[in-house]
Tab-separated table of C-alpha atoms in Angstrom:
chain	number	residue	atom	x	y	z
A	2	MET	CA	109.821	91.606	110.592
A	3	SER	CA	106.220	90.450	110.596
A	4	ALA	CA	105.229	88.263	107.677
A	5	ASN	CA	101.827	87.946	106.071
A	6	TYR	CA	101.292	84.450	104.711
A	7	ARG	CA	98.461	82.062	103.953
A	8	LYS	CA	97.424	80.244	107.108
A	9	ASP	CA	95.408	77.596	105.255
A	10	ARG	CA	98.212	76.042	103.209
A	11	ILE	CA	101.939	75.419	102.999
A	12	LEU	CA	104.019	74.963	99.857
A	13	VAL	CA	106.264	72.148	98.706
A	14	LYS	CA	108.133	71.667	95.452
A	15	ALA	CA	106.294	69.249	93.188
A	16	SER	CA	109.602	67.598	92.319
A	17	GLU	CA	110.259	66.789	95.993
A	18	LEU	CA	106.830	65.466	96.959
A	19	ARG	CA	106.726	61.666	96.942
A	20	PRO	CA	103.843	59.278	97.615
A	21	GLY	CA	103.316	58.920	101.362
A	22	ASP	CA	105.120	62.163	102.248
A	23	VAL	CA	101.995	63.777	103.674
A	24	ASP	CA	101.577	60.872	106.108
A	25	ARG	CA	105.265	60.990	107.030
A	26	LEU	CA	105.100	64.737	107.673
A	27	ASN	CA	101.958	64.345	109.757
A	28	LYS	CA	103.738	61.694	111.862
A	29	ILE	CA	106.495	64.218	112.581
A	30	MET	CA	103.883	66.793	113.605
A	31	GLU	CA	102.014	64.278	115.742
A	32	ASP	CA	105.201	63.283	117.565
A	33	ALA	CA	105.875	66.973	118.216
A	34	GLY	CA	102.426	67.385	119.774
A	35	HIS	CA	100.811	69.316	116.934
A	36	GLY	CA	98.336	66.720	115.672
A	37	ARG	CA	98.033	65.799	112.006
A	38	PRO	CA	97.341	69.160	110.284
A	39	LEU	CA	98.392	68.407	106.699
A	40	ARG	CA	96.031	67.281	103.952
A	41	GLU	CA	96.707	65.813	100.522
A	42	PRO	CA	97.522	68.294	97.692
A	43	GLU	CA	94.786	70.466	96.279
A	44	ALA	CA	93.061	69.396	93.096
A	45	GLY	CA	94.825	70.668	90.003
A	46	ALA	CA	98.290	70.730	91.597
A	47	PRO	CA	101.030	71.215	88.971
A	48	ALA	CA	103.021	68.347	87.575
A	49	ALA	CA	106.490	67.770	88.969
A	50	ASP	CA	108.386	69.966	86.509
A	51	GLY	CA	111.246	70.911	88.825
A	52	SER	CA	109.893	74.379	89.584
A	53	GLY	CA	106.163	74.124	90.264
A	54	LEU	CA	104.892	74.527	93.809
A	55	VAL	CA	102.196	72.292	95.258
A	56	SER	CA	99.845	73.487	98.008
A	57	LEU	CA	99.276	71.224	100.980
A	58	PRO	CA	96.097	72.320	102.785
A	59	VAL	CA	96.576	72.963	106.507
A	60	ALA	CA	94.005	72.639	109.299
A	61	GLY	CA	94.665	73.030	113.012
A	62	ALA	CA	98.212	74.383	113.000
A	63	ASP	CA	100.157	77.436	111.895
A	64	PRO	CA	102.156	76.714	108.703
A	65	MET	CA	105.211	78.326	110.285
A	66	ILE	CA	105.034	75.818	113.164
A	67	ILE	CA	104.772	72.970	110.644
A	68	ARG	CA	107.782	74.203	108.673
A	69	ASP	CA	109.908	74.682	111.797
A	70	ALA	CA	108.904	71.313	113.293
A	71	VAL	CA	109.880	69.473	110.100
A	72	ASP	CA	113.201	71.358	109.960
A	73	ALA	CA	113.922	70.503	113.592
A	74	ASP	CA	113.194	66.822	112.985
A	75	ALA	CA	115.509	66.776	109.956
A	76	ARG	CA	118.344	68.314	111.983
A	77	ARG	CA	117.768	65.909	114.861
A	78	SER	CA	117.290	62.616	113.046
A	79	GLY	CA	118.755	63.268	109.613
A	80	GLY	CA	117.251	62.000	106.393
A	81	GLU	CA	115.594	63.836	103.533
A	82	ARG	CA	112.414	65.833	103.972
A	83	PRO	CA	110.420	67.814	101.406
A	84	THR	CA	111.295	71.513	101.609
A	85	LEU	CA	108.282	73.334	103.070
A	86	THR	CA	107.820	77.079	102.572
A	87	LEU	CA	105.162	79.599	103.505
A	88	ASP	CA	102.864	81.012	100.849
A	89	HIS	CA	103.621	84.668	101.469
A	90	GLN	CA	101.180	87.355	100.387
A	91	LEU	CA	102.825	90.231	98.597
A	92	SER	CA	101.202	93.677	98.506
A	93	ALA	CA	100.644	96.009	95.563
A	94	GLY	CA	103.123	98.862	95.265
A	95	THR	CA	100.527	101.601	95.665
A	96	ALA	CA	100.009	104.181	98.385
A	97	GLU	CA	96.895	104.248	100.533
A	98	GLN	CA	94.716	107.314	100.854
A	99	ALA	CA	96.028	108.002	104.353
A	100	GLN	CA	99.432	108.851	102.873
A	101	ASP	CA	97.998	111.246	100.312
A	102	THR	CA	97.745	114.361	102.493
A	103	ALA	CA	99.291	116.584	99.814
A	104	LEU	CA	96.276	115.930	97.611
A	105	TRP	CA	94.126	118.072	99.899
A	106	ALA	CA	96.279	121.097	99.130
A	107	SER	CA	96.484	120.327	95.420
A	108	GLY	CA	92.706	120.125	95.066
A	109	LYS	CA	92.769	116.498	93.970
A	110	LYS	CA	91.236	115.005	97.106
A	111	SER	CA	87.668	114.018	96.297
A	112	GLY	CA	86.716	112.213	99.502
A	113	HIS	CA	86.043	108.882	97.801
A	114	GLY	CA	87.924	107.078	100.540
A	115	MET	CA	89.773	104.945	97.979
A	116	ALA	CA	93.447	104.703	97.111
A	117	TRP	CA	92.813	106.295	93.699
A	118	LEU	CA	91.028	109.557	92.966
A	119	SER	CA	88.763	110.217	89.988
A	120	ALA	CA	90.242	112.532	87.349
A	121	PRO	CA	88.659	114.304	84.360
A	122	LYS	CA	89.359	112.912	80.902
A	123	VAL	CA	91.257	116.044	79.871
A	124	GLU	CA	94.048	115.124	82.276
A	125	MET	CA	94.939	112.045	80.225
A	126	PRO	CA	97.147	112.656	77.146
A	127	ASN	CA	96.100	111.263	73.793
A	128	PRO	CA	97.944	108.063	72.828
A	129	GLU	CA	100.077	107.482	69.756
A	130	PRO	CA	98.452	105.519	66.904
A	131	TRP	CA	98.548	101.727	67.266
A	132	ARG	CA	99.985	99.882	64.270
A	133	ARG	CA	100.858	96.336	63.398
A	134	LEU	CA	104.555	95.449	63.728
A	135	ASP	CA	106.345	92.139	63.295
A	136	ARG	CA	108.761	92.998	66.103
A	137	ARG	CA	107.736	94.997	69.126
A	138	PRO	CA	108.690	95.154	72.822
A	139	VAL	CA	106.526	92.930	75.002
A	140	ILE	CA	105.964	93.427	78.739
A	141	ALA	CA	104.518	90.567	80.760
A	142	LEU	CA	102.402	92.280	83.414
A	143	LEU	CA	101.807	90.138	86.500
A	144	ASP	CA	99.031	92.093	88.133
A	145	SER	CA	95.256	92.406	88.584
A	146	GLY	CA	94.397	91.825	84.917
A	147	VAL	CA	93.969	94.600	82.336
A	148	ARG	CA	90.309	95.446	81.807
A	149	GLN	CA	88.582	96.973	78.790
A	150	HIS	CA	88.915	100.748	78.364
A	151	LYS	CA	87.998	103.064	75.488
A	152	TRP	CA	91.355	104.857	75.703
A	153	LEU	CA	93.215	101.655	74.852
A	154	PRO	CA	93.682	100.935	71.126
A	155	ASP	CA	91.619	98.592	69.012
A	156	PRO	CA	93.499	95.728	67.319
A	157	ALA	CA	95.613	96.642	64.288
A	158	ASP	CA	95.236	93.980	61.600
A	159	GLY	CA	94.333	91.511	64.336
A	160	GLN	CA	97.280	92.423	66.598
A	161	GLU	CA	96.126	93.265	70.143
A	162	PHE	CA	97.729	95.773	72.498
A	163	VAL	CA	96.786	93.603	75.499
A	164	VAL	CA	96.876	89.806	75.206
A	165	ASP	CA	95.363	87.814	78.075
A	166	ALA	CA	97.631	84.815	78.724
A	167	ALA	CA	94.770	82.710	80.077
A	168	LYS	CA	92.388	83.369	77.183
A	169	ALA	CA	94.952	83.359	74.368
A	170	TYR	CA	97.329	80.595	75.419
A	171	GLY	CA	95.587	78.536	78.072
A	172	TRP	CA	97.620	79.657	81.083
A	173	ALA	CA	95.855	78.348	84.211
A	174	ALA	CA	95.245	81.608	86.067
A	175	PRO	CA	94.885	81.324	89.860
A	176	LYS	CA	91.461	81.294	91.468
A	177	LEU	CA	91.208	84.687	93.140
A	178	PRO	CA	88.464	86.093	95.396
A	179	ARG	CA	85.480	87.457	93.478
A	180	ASP	CA	85.325	91.181	92.791
A	181	ASP	CA	81.852	91.929	94.117
A	182	GLY	CA	80.082	95.266	93.764
A	183	PRO	CA	79.072	97.822	94.649
A	184	PHE	CA	82.287	98.235	96.680
A	185	TYR	CA	84.831	96.801	94.261
A	186	GLY	CA	88.368	96.583	95.582
A	187	GLY	CA	90.388	99.541	94.302
A	188	ARG	CA	93.134	97.278	92.932
A	189	LEU	CA	90.618	95.912	90.418
A	190	GLY	CA	91.864	98.778	88.213
A	191	HIS	CA	95.542	98.462	89.117
A	192	ALA	CA	96.679	96.689	85.948
A	193	THR	CA	94.523	98.888	83.697
A	194	PHE	CA	96.059	102.012	85.224
A	195	ILE	CA	99.520	100.539	84.606
A	196	ALA	CA	98.611	99.625	81.009
A	197	GLY	CA	97.829	103.277	80.306
A	198	LEU	CA	101.241	104.360	81.606
A	199	ILE	CA	103.038	101.731	79.515
A	200	ARG	CA	101.132	102.861	76.426
A	201	LEU	CA	102.227	106.470	76.979
A	202	ALA	CA	105.888	105.586	77.573
A	203	ALA	CA	106.167	102.910	74.855
A	204	PRO	CA	103.493	103.377	72.158
A	205	ASP	CA	104.608	100.271	70.241
A	206	ALA	CA	104.868	97.978	73.258
A	207	GLN	CA	102.517	95.045	73.760
A	208	ILE	CA	101.268	93.700	77.111
A	209	LEU	CA	100.926	90.057	78.089
A	210	SER	CA	98.431	90.260	80.953
A	211	MET	CA	98.695	87.601	83.680
A	212	LYS	CA	96.188	88.071	86.501
A	213	VAL	CA	97.754	87.106	89.827
A	214	MET	CA	96.575	90.009	92.032
A	215	SER	CA	93.277	90.216	93.903
A	216	SER	CA	91.134	93.355	93.882
A	217	ILE	CA	92.515	94.274	97.319
A	218	GLY	CA	96.090	94.160	96.058
A	219	GLN	CA	97.340	90.831	97.421
A	220	VAL	CA	99.474	88.333	95.515
A	221	ASN	CA	100.478	84.870	96.685
A	222	THR	CA	104.037	83.648	96.196
A	223	ARG	CA	102.746	80.408	94.697
A	224	ASP	CA	100.823	82.249	91.985
A	225	VAL	CA	103.835	84.360	91.016
A	226	ASN	CA	106.021	81.250	90.869
A	227	HIS	CA	103.515	79.387	88.714
A	228	ALA	CA	103.057	82.318	86.336
A	229	LEU	CA	106.799	82.710	85.794
A	230	SER	CA	107.375	78.961	85.536
A	231	TRP	CA	104.614	78.695	82.923
A	232	LEU	CA	106.136	81.532	80.962
A	233	GLU	CA	109.570	79.906	81.017
A	234	SER	CA	108.095	76.611	79.794
A	235	LYS	CA	106.251	78.086	76.777
A	236	PRO	CA	108.916	78.979	74.195
A	237	LYS	CA	106.635	80.618	71.620
A	238	VAL	CA	105.383	83.132	74.186
A	239	ARG	CA	108.654	83.431	76.094
A	240	ARG	CA	110.599	84.414	72.959
A	241	SER	CA	108.340	87.446	72.642
A	242	VAL	CA	108.608	88.656	76.240
A	243	ASP	CA	111.356	91.226	76.814
A	244	ILE	CA	110.382	92.503	80.278
A	245	VAL	CA	108.409	91.185	83.249
A	246	LEU	CA	106.810	93.910	85.385
A	247	MET	CA	106.016	93.085	89.024
A	248	CYS	CA	104.387	95.884	91.034
A	249	PHE	CA	104.170	94.080	94.369
A	250	GLY	CA	106.431	92.811	97.125
A	251	ARG	CA	106.993	92.222	100.816
A	252	GLN	CA	109.484	93.444	103.395
A	253	THR	CA	112.069	90.913	104.445
A	254	ASP	CA	115.833	90.428	104.457
A	255	ALA	CA	118.132	88.551	102.113
A	256	ALA	CA	118.444	85.612	104.534
A	257	ASP	CA	114.729	84.802	104.295
A	258	ARG	CA	114.665	81.159	103.189
A	259	ASP	CA	111.338	81.541	101.374
A	260	LEU	CA	112.777	84.029	98.876
A	261	ARG	CA	113.999	81.174	96.697
A	262	ASP	CA	110.400	80.588	95.556
A	263	LEU	CA	110.572	84.013	93.907
A	264	LYS	CA	114.191	83.948	92.840
A	265	GLU	CA	114.391	80.583	91.067
A	266	PRO	CA	111.890	81.334	88.255
A	267	ILE	CA	113.334	84.848	87.898
A	268	ASP	CA	116.802	83.366	87.380
A	269	ALA	CA	115.430	80.812	84.906
A	270	LEU	CA	113.808	83.493	82.746
A	271	SER	CA	116.832	85.756	83.082
A	272	GLY	CA	118.878	82.987	81.489
A	273	ARG	CA	116.554	83.320	78.486
A	274	GLY	CA	117.274	87.056	78.209
A	275	VAL	CA	114.190	88.371	80.023
A	276	ARG	CA	114.561	91.520	82.157
A	277	PHE	CA	112.596	92.330	85.298
A	278	VAL	CA	111.276	95.588	86.722
A	279	ALA	CA	109.884	95.666	90.276
A	280	SER	CA	108.348	98.392	92.439
A	281	ALA	CA	110.153	99.362	95.660
A	282	GLY	CA	106.983	99.580	97.760
A	283	ASN	CA	105.330	102.263	99.854
A	284	ASP	CA	106.270	101.658	103.478
A	285	GLY	CA	108.387	104.819	103.706
A	286	SER	CA	111.204	102.551	104.837
A	287	GLU	CA	114.781	101.640	103.985
A	288	SER	CA	114.068	97.966	104.711
A	289	PRO	CA	114.421	95.845	101.560
A	290	VAL	CA	111.289	94.754	99.726
A	291	TYR	CA	111.422	91.684	97.508
A	292	PRO	CA	111.437	90.964	94.600
A	293	ALA	CA	112.660	94.557	94.036
A	294	ALA	CA	115.642	94.153	96.391
A	295	PHE	CA	117.025	91.325	94.268
A	296	ALA	CA	118.409	94.283	92.290
A	297	ALA	CA	121.164	94.665	94.898
A	298	GLU	CA	122.676	91.299	93.978
A	299	PRO	CA	125.576	91.206	91.481
A	300	ARG	CA	124.486	90.837	87.847
A	301	SER	CA	120.836	90.745	88.887
A	302	PRO	CA	118.236	90.874	86.081
A	303	VAL	CA	115.938	92.924	88.354
A	304	VAL	CA	115.713	96.717	88.329
A	305	SER	CA	114.091	98.249	91.422
A	306	VAL	CA	112.149	101.504	91.043
A	307	GLY	CA	111.162	104.066	93.675
A	308	GLY	CA	108.695	106.934	93.382
A	309	LEU	CA	109.329	110.679	93.013
A	310	ALA	CA	107.038	113.604	93.807
A	311	SER	CA	109.311	115.961	91.838
A	312	PRO	CA	112.655	115.594	90.055
A	313	THR	CA	114.446	116.106	93.401
A	314	GLU	CA	111.912	114.930	96.001
A	315	ARG	CA	110.988	111.403	97.014
A	316	ALA	CA	107.271	110.657	96.865
A	317	PRO	CA	105.495	110.356	100.229
A	318	GLY	CA	105.689	106.761	101.386
A	319	SER	CA	108.130	105.515	98.752
A	320	ASN	CA	110.724	103.106	100.068
A	321	PHE	CA	114.346	104.088	99.639
A	322	GLY	CA	117.863	102.847	100.271
A	323	PRO	CA	120.849	101.581	98.291
A	324	TRP	CA	118.796	98.670	96.919
A	325	VAL	CA	116.537	101.124	95.007
A	326	GLN	CA	118.225	101.722	91.648
A	327	GLU	CA	115.895	103.897	89.573
A	328	TRP	CA	113.408	106.657	90.343
A	329	ARG	CA	110.407	107.803	88.331
A	330	LYS	CA	107.278	109.838	89.013
A	331	GLY	CA	105.136	108.107	91.627
A	332	PHE	CA	102.933	110.905	92.981
A	333	ASN	CA	99.766	112.367	91.417
A	334	VAL	CA	100.196	110.056	88.417
A	335	VAL	CA	97.242	110.101	86.008
A	336	SER	CA	96.071	107.192	83.868
A	337	ILE	CA	93.016	105.213	82.817
A	338	MET	CA	90.755	103.539	85.375
A	339	PRO	CA	87.961	100.980	84.795
A	340	LEU	CA	86.256	102.024	88.047
A	341	THR	CA	84.366	105.161	88.997
A	342	THR	CA	82.375	106.124	92.054
A	343	ALA	CA	78.619	105.797	91.751
A	344	ARG	CA	78.203	109.356	92.917
A	345	THR	CA	80.625	112.003	91.709
A	346	GLY	CA	80.698	115.667	92.620
A	347	GLY	CA	83.845	116.725	90.845
A	348	THR	CA	87.168	117.176	92.572
A	349	GLY	CA	88.555	119.738	94.971
A	350	GLY	CA	86.393	119.032	98.004
A	351	ILE	CA	84.921	116.368	100.246
A	352	GLU	CA	81.865	114.648	98.809
A	353	GLU	CA	78.915	113.942	101.070
A	354	ASP	CA	75.943	111.706	100.401
A	355	PRO	CA	72.817	112.363	102.520
A	356	ARG	CA	72.362	108.601	103.063
A	357	LEU	CA	75.956	107.406	103.234
A	358	GLY	CA	77.619	110.405	104.846
A	359	PHE	CA	81.240	111.060	103.931
A	360	GLY	CA	82.614	108.394	101.536
A	361	PRO	CA	83.587	105.800	100.608
A	362	PHE	CA	80.833	105.554	98.020
A	363	PRO	CA	79.868	102.523	95.926
A	364	GLN	CA	82.019	101.932	92.869
A	365	THR	CA	80.930	100.894	89.407
A	366	ILE	CA	82.850	99.361	86.501
A	367	THR	CA	83.115	101.464	83.369
A	368	ASP	CA	85.332	101.428	80.314
A	369	GLU	CA	86.063	105.159	80.301
A	370	GLY	CA	87.198	106.287	83.766
A	371	TYR	CA	90.375	108.194	84.630
A	372	ALA	CA	92.175	108.674	87.919
A	373	TRP	CA	95.065	110.075	89.888
A	374	TRP	CA	97.003	107.532	91.927
A	375	ASN	CA	100.198	107.414	93.983
A	376	GLY	CA	102.727	104.648	94.391
A	377	THR	CA	105.904	102.973	93.280
A	378	SER	CA	103.790	100.636	91.112
A	379	PHE	CA	103.361	103.493	88.684
A	380	ALA	CA	106.972	104.644	88.885
A	381	ALA	CA	107.949	101.070	87.946
A	382	ALA	CA	105.402	101.027	85.108
A	383	ILE	CA	106.793	104.260	83.664
A	384	TYR	CA	110.352	102.928	83.877
A	385	ALA	CA	109.353	99.598	82.290
A	386	GLY	CA	107.726	101.481	79.425
A	387	GLU	CA	110.812	103.631	78.900
A	388	LEU	CA	113.027	100.554	78.982
A	389	ALA	CA	110.810	98.826	76.432
A	390	ALA	CA	110.897	101.830	74.110
A	391	GLN	CA	114.722	101.859	74.216
A	392	LEU	CA	115.291	98.188	73.393
A	393	PRO	CA	117.630	98.096	70.376
A	394	ARG	CA	116.090	94.919	69.014
A	395	PRO	CA	112.930	93.714	70.716
A	396	GLY	CA	111.612	90.210	70.240
A	397	PRO	CA	108.786	89.240	67.905
A	398	ALA	CA	105.252	90.315	68.655
A	399	LEU	CA	103.201	87.877	70.694
A	400	PRO	CA	102.021	84.934	68.598
A	401	GLU	CA	98.439	84.717	67.411
A	402	PRO	CA	96.330	82.722	69.884
A	403	ALA	CA	95.814	79.989	67.293
A	404	ALA	CA	99.585	79.436	67.187
A	405	GLY	CA	99.564	78.237	70.782
A	406	PRO	CA	102.101	78.967	73.543
C-alpha cells in the first residue's frame, strides 16, 4: 500500500536519542552513499519521558531510505541504533464531494464544490438544556479544534461544554498550517460538526478539544502521539476523560512497524480505563485502517465505526470488513458548521457566479452555519456520544482551568 508521510522529518523516541546520535546516523547514511541528511532535533522537542517522539529534520533524502539504511546497518554490524519511524499523515474520516452522487437526487447538492453542503437551520434539532454536574461523561476530541457556534450552550455556573486543552491546561498544541481565507479548508469545521453530534447524542457530555488536524484534514502521527502522551501524564485531566474520539486514520496492515507510535499511548491510556472510538474511513475498501483496525485485536480498547446510509445499507465510500465493529448513520448527517459560502443560493441546484463560474465559492467563518456532511467521522461521533450517554458511572467533570492539569 502507498503511504503518505512527512518527507521533511523522521521520528525517534526521545528516550532512545543520545548525544551524538545524529552524527552517528549521518555517518551510516554517508557510508551508504546518501550524504548526511539528518539535522539536530527541532526546537521545543519533548523531554525524554519514555513515550514522546522527537522530530529529526531531513534534507536531501527520503525518510524511508534513511530508516531502511539504518536498519540494514544494524542487521549487518550489530549494535544499538535509535528506532526511526516515519511521521505518517492520517486523513479525516469524511467523504469527498465526488462520492456524494446521491445528494443530487435528494436535492441536497448545492454546487459549493466542498465536502460539506450548507443546510438550513431548521434541519438541526434543538439541544437539551445544559446544566452543571459534578460528574459527567467527557470525550477527548482529537480533531480540528471546536470553534464558536451559537447552537452550542453557554457555560452553566462556569462549567463549559467545550474545554480547549491548550487554553485551559497548557497543552502544547502542534503548529499547523494557517487557515487562510477566503477559501478556508473544509475540515476547519470538522470538529465543530462533530461537537454538535455529540451534544445531540449525549446532552450531558463534555468535550476536551485537542487540535491536531489541519483544515485540509491531515493529522501527523507525531501530533497524535504527543496529544495522547500528554493526556496520560496529566492525572487531573485524565481522570475526567472517559472516551477518546479519533476520526482519522490511514490504510495499512497489522505488520506495519510504524503502528507502534499510535498503539503505545493508546495502550497506556487504556490501562487507566479510557476507551477509544475511531472512524473506519471512506476508501470504500475492506483494507484495514488504523487506528480503527486496532479493534480487531483481542481485548482492544478501540471500537471501530463504519457509516450507514440506512439501517440496512452501507454508506457510499464507507470502509467495511470484519475489523469494523459498529455502524451508525454516516450519510446526509446534519450538524453545526462554523463555515458558510460567501454566496448562497439555497439548495437543490447548482450555484453559478457570473465572475467565478460554477463553484467552489469563497468561504467565510460564522458562528451560526449548518451543514450536511457524509463520512465515518460522523458515524463514530454519534457512536461515541451514545457510548458516553450510557456510561454507568462517568468520571468527574473536567477541572476548572485554575486547578491545572
